[in-house]
């Protein structure tokens, strides 16, 4: 049904607090033949859409949405959008004049409500909401503090509309201008088209930056000819940031900041890129990231919605509570910022992980369910995050002894992992979520069965349709955790294959990062478990480095496979205290080395962990390493029970980096196989 006379007088608020649509005297059935106006105009002109005024134009339900938009305008501003002293002038305004933006009448009107209102009042039906349900969803998004889907019309769009409404005048002006300013006009049009492409590419990144190729295709030649070259340059740096590692992003931004050192948006994006580079290029980039973040925070320039988003992404893995604030600022500064809403929920997730609290569980669940149902109904990633949220909650319930709540949370986690697989079968995230949930469940019972289910979920990632489109970071995450699951299950051949894929298979490869040391340690333990002690020694004997933290890791590998490192393992001369893990300091590392070598007490080490803290979680990241190395010493000395307690403590530190992973790698193997490692003494 098309009502054809929606206006305030026909919308009545009843005593039941429900809105009632009245006066259907002009209503017509939508599929009635001849739902057009031939000669007689019906309805109230101030609220009628242009197609209801023009003779012979077909009208549909979008006509009522226009009238509702005019009503909404009047409610917001207490003025009608079109007022004239004669009937003819009123009709001319409805047909040709754009309404005055509500915020010019009252600046306190929220920009999102103005956007929704003006979209409903578009002159052309195609520019309006397609259905009332779509308009309701946008209003509900605003009411629930989520970004709306509607986009504002820019200057180019307004110009195009004016031309459509005034074709004769536009043609005359065009003919004159062609003669006078053909070259400047041509350049202007190129600039306008380029800027539209830049805006289109930017909107694609706002919707889903994890699919950068779409934005790069949309940007195309505009990155070279656009009038907003600075915007295109920043956008291009963002597009390249999902690279593993994001070196092109760093190169673009370092050059840009040499020209514009106070560009805070670029500085925050560079900080995020540096954080990502630590995964492949080592801990030296932690220092770069901190320096860049400090420089950005001290800059006096303004930060855009993009800058707030980049800031949040740089912080989310280290200080998720601060990241929440930044994502909220990004949402407030830009309507329809889907990625900011998604990563706000991700920040909730990190907070649950690090703090081991359910305080944010309900907010995280509500946010992600809204994103899954309304913002990204066909994407796997938000469902992956929601699955992780539930299994993290299940682990906390397990610690509290709440078995029923734990089991319910695990069921929800598996449910959302399966929904992720259904939403996008080619996306690896859904299968990784299922595997990680099964692995998490294994700690609460039915260990062998659940780990076998986790391994089966990882195996599905080898299907051609999934493997062909997997991102490098997703493959690396899969390899790291799949190797651990296979090792726990005792499938050493498969473990060896996955470990080679993840860490490489050359024992003589140079050591440059802690990641290389992690690979040596895991290779050596695997070979020792396979009863190949000489092969294990090959992985360690060729390890050469002068960096203190790396030497400690290789020494730990020696202790775990041979009981003690060889004599003169530590090189003579001064130890290099650079290339430290995030949150570590020279003093902390020196104290840890003294503790491992028996010249410092545990209490001194605990005290050192709390000194010179810069960022939230620094103590946790240091203590994860302390408990790991303590467990290594205890296991090498034959005190298995004490080693299990220390590895459990290291795991509970949730450093989200090296030591938590290694402690868990050893701990569950010890619990599943009481005789392992049988080459070390036991008491």
mmCIF file of N, CA and C in Angstrom, residues 421 431-432 434-436 438 448-463 466 478 482 485-486 489 494:
data_model
loop_
_atom_site.group_PDB
_atom_site.id
_atom_site.type_symbol
_atom_site.label_atom_id
_atom_site.label_comp_id
_atom_site.label_asym_id
_atom_site.label_seq_id
_atom_site.Cartn_x
_atom_site.Cartn_y
_atom_site.Cartn_z
ATOM 1 N N UNK A 421 31.832 -20.076 9.099
ATOM 2 C CA UNK A 421 32.109 -20.946 7.953
ATOM 3 C C UNK A 421 30.988 -20.869 6.925
ATOM 4 N N UNK A 431 37.232 -21.650 10.459
ATOM 5 C CA UNK A 431 37.819 -22.948 10.804
ATOM 6 C C UNK A 431 38.866 -22.778 11.914
ATOM 7 N N UNK A 432 39.606 -21.654 11.866
ATOM 8 C CA UNK A 432 40.554 -21.370 12.943
ATOM 9 C C UNK A 432 39.806 -21.181 14.263
ATOM 10 N N UNK A 434 36.950 -22.534 15.144
ATOM 11 C CA UNK A 434 36.513 -23.848 15.621
ATOM 12 C C UNK A 434 37.681 -24.609 16.250
ATOM 13 N N UNK A 435 38.843 -24.584 15.593
ATOM 14 C CA UNK A 435 40.002 -25.309 16.111
ATOM 15 C C UNK A 435 40.443 -24.744 17.456
ATOM 16 N N UNK A 436 40.480 -23.418 17.574
ATOM 17 C CA UNK A 436 40.929 -22.819 18.822
ATOM 18 C C UNK A 436 39.931 -23.062 19.948
ATOM 19 N N UNK A 438 38.013 -25.781 20.199
ATOM 20 C CA UNK A 438 38.207 -27.180 20.590
ATOM 21 C C UNK A 438 39.470 -27.331 21.445
ATOM 22 N N UNK A 448 41.922 -35.678 24.467
ATOM 23 C CA UNK A 448 42.315 -36.324 23.214
ATOM 24 C C UNK A 448 41.265 -36.116 22.133
ATOM 25 N N UNK A 449 40.004 -36.322 22.492
ATOM 26 C CA UNK A 449 38.917 -36.201 21.521
ATOM 27 C C UNK A 449 38.805 -34.780 20.984
ATOM 28 N N UNK A 450 38.909 -33.808 21.866
ATOM 29 C CA UNK A 450 38.735 -32.427 21.436
ATOM 30 C C UNK A 450 39.938 -31.920 20.642
ATOM 31 N N UNK A 451 41.127 -32.341 20.993
ATOM 32 C CA UNK A 451 42.290 -31.972 20.196
ATOM 33 C C UNK A 451 42.222 -32.594 18.810
ATOM 34 N N UNK A 452 41.692 -33.824 18.718
ATOM 35 C CA UNK A 452 41.515 -34.451 17.406
ATOM 36 C C UNK A 452 40.533 -33.648 16.557
ATOM 37 N N UNK A 453 39.476 -33.100 17.197
ATOM 38 C CA UNK A 453 38.527 -32.251 16.472
ATOM 39 C C UNK A 453 39.194 -30.956 16.018
ATOM 40 N N UNK A 454 40.075 -30.410 16.863
ATOM 41 C CA UNK A 454 40.812 -29.208 16.475
ATOM 42 C C UNK A 454 41.699 -29.486 15.268
ATOM 43 N N UNK A 455 42.395 -30.621 15.287
ATOM 44 C CA UNK A 455 43.261 -30.988 14.155
ATOM 45 C C UNK A 455 42.444 -31.150 12.882
ATOM 46 N N UNK A 456 41.232 -31.721 13.005
ATOM 47 C CA UNK A 456 40.377 -31.897 11.826
ATOM 48 C C UNK A 456 39.940 -30.548 11.257
ATOM 49 N N UNK A 457 39.663 -29.592 12.138
ATOM 50 C CA UNK A 457 39.287 -28.256 11.666
ATOM 51 C C UNK A 457 40.448 -27.600 10.922
ATOM 52 N N UNK A 458 41.670 -27.775 11.434
ATOM 53 C CA UNK A 458 42.837 -27.230 10.737
ATOM 54 C C UNK A 458 43.016 -27.909 9.375
ATOM 55 N N UNK A 459 42.749 -29.216 9.294
ATOM 56 C CA UNK A 459 42.908 -29.934 8.029
ATOM 57 C C UNK A 459 42.002 -29.369 6.940
ATOM 58 N N UNK A 460 40.850 -28.837 7.335
ATOM 59 C CA UNK A 460 39.915 -28.298 6.343
ATOM 60 C C UNK A 460 40.492 -27.069 5.635
ATOM 61 N N UNK A 461 41.481 -26.442 6.273
ATOM 62 C CA UNK A 461 42.098 -25.266 5.657
ATOM 63 C C UNK A 461 42.935 -25.626 4.438
ATOM 64 N N UNK A 462 43.187 -26.918 4.225
ATOM 65 C CA UNK A 462 43.943 -27.344 3.050
ATOM 66 C C UNK A 462 43.064 -27.474 1.813
ATOM 67 N N UNK A 463 41.737 -27.329 1.976
ATOM 68 C CA UNK A 463 40.849 -27.398 0.814
ATOM 69 C C UNK A 463 41.219 -26.278 -0.164
ATOM 70 N N UNK A 466 39.840 -22.709 0.072
ATOM 71 C CA UNK A 466 40.239 -21.943 1.250
ATOM 72 C C UNK A 466 41.711 -21.556 1.165
ATOM 73 N N UNK A 478 47.581 -20.316 11.647
ATOM 74 C CA UNK A 478 47.191 -21.722 11.549
ATOM 75 C C UNK A 478 48.380 -22.637 11.809
ATOM 76 N N UNK A 482 48.484 -25.166 14.879
ATOM 77 C CA UNK A 482 48.303 -26.543 14.429
ATOM 78 C C UNK A 482 49.499 -27.394 14.844
ATOM 79 N N UNK A 485 48.951 -28.456 18.393
ATOM 80 C CA UNK A 485 47.917 -29.486 18.544
ATOM 81 C C UNK A 485 48.446 -30.854 18.111
ATOM 82 N N UNK A 486 49.140 -30.899 16.969
ATOM 83 C CA UNK A 486 49.689 -32.178 16.483
ATOM 84 C C UNK A 486 50.732 -32.730 17.456
ATOM 85 N N UNK A 489 49.005 -34.302 20.375
ATOM 86 C CA UNK A 489 48.374 -35.568 20.007
ATOM 87 C C UNK A 489 49.390 -36.676 19.750
ATOM 88 N N UNK A 494 53.493 -35.292 11.297
ATOM 89 C CA UNK A 494 52.742 -34.108 10.868
ATOM 90 C C UNK A 494 53.260 -32.861 11.581
#
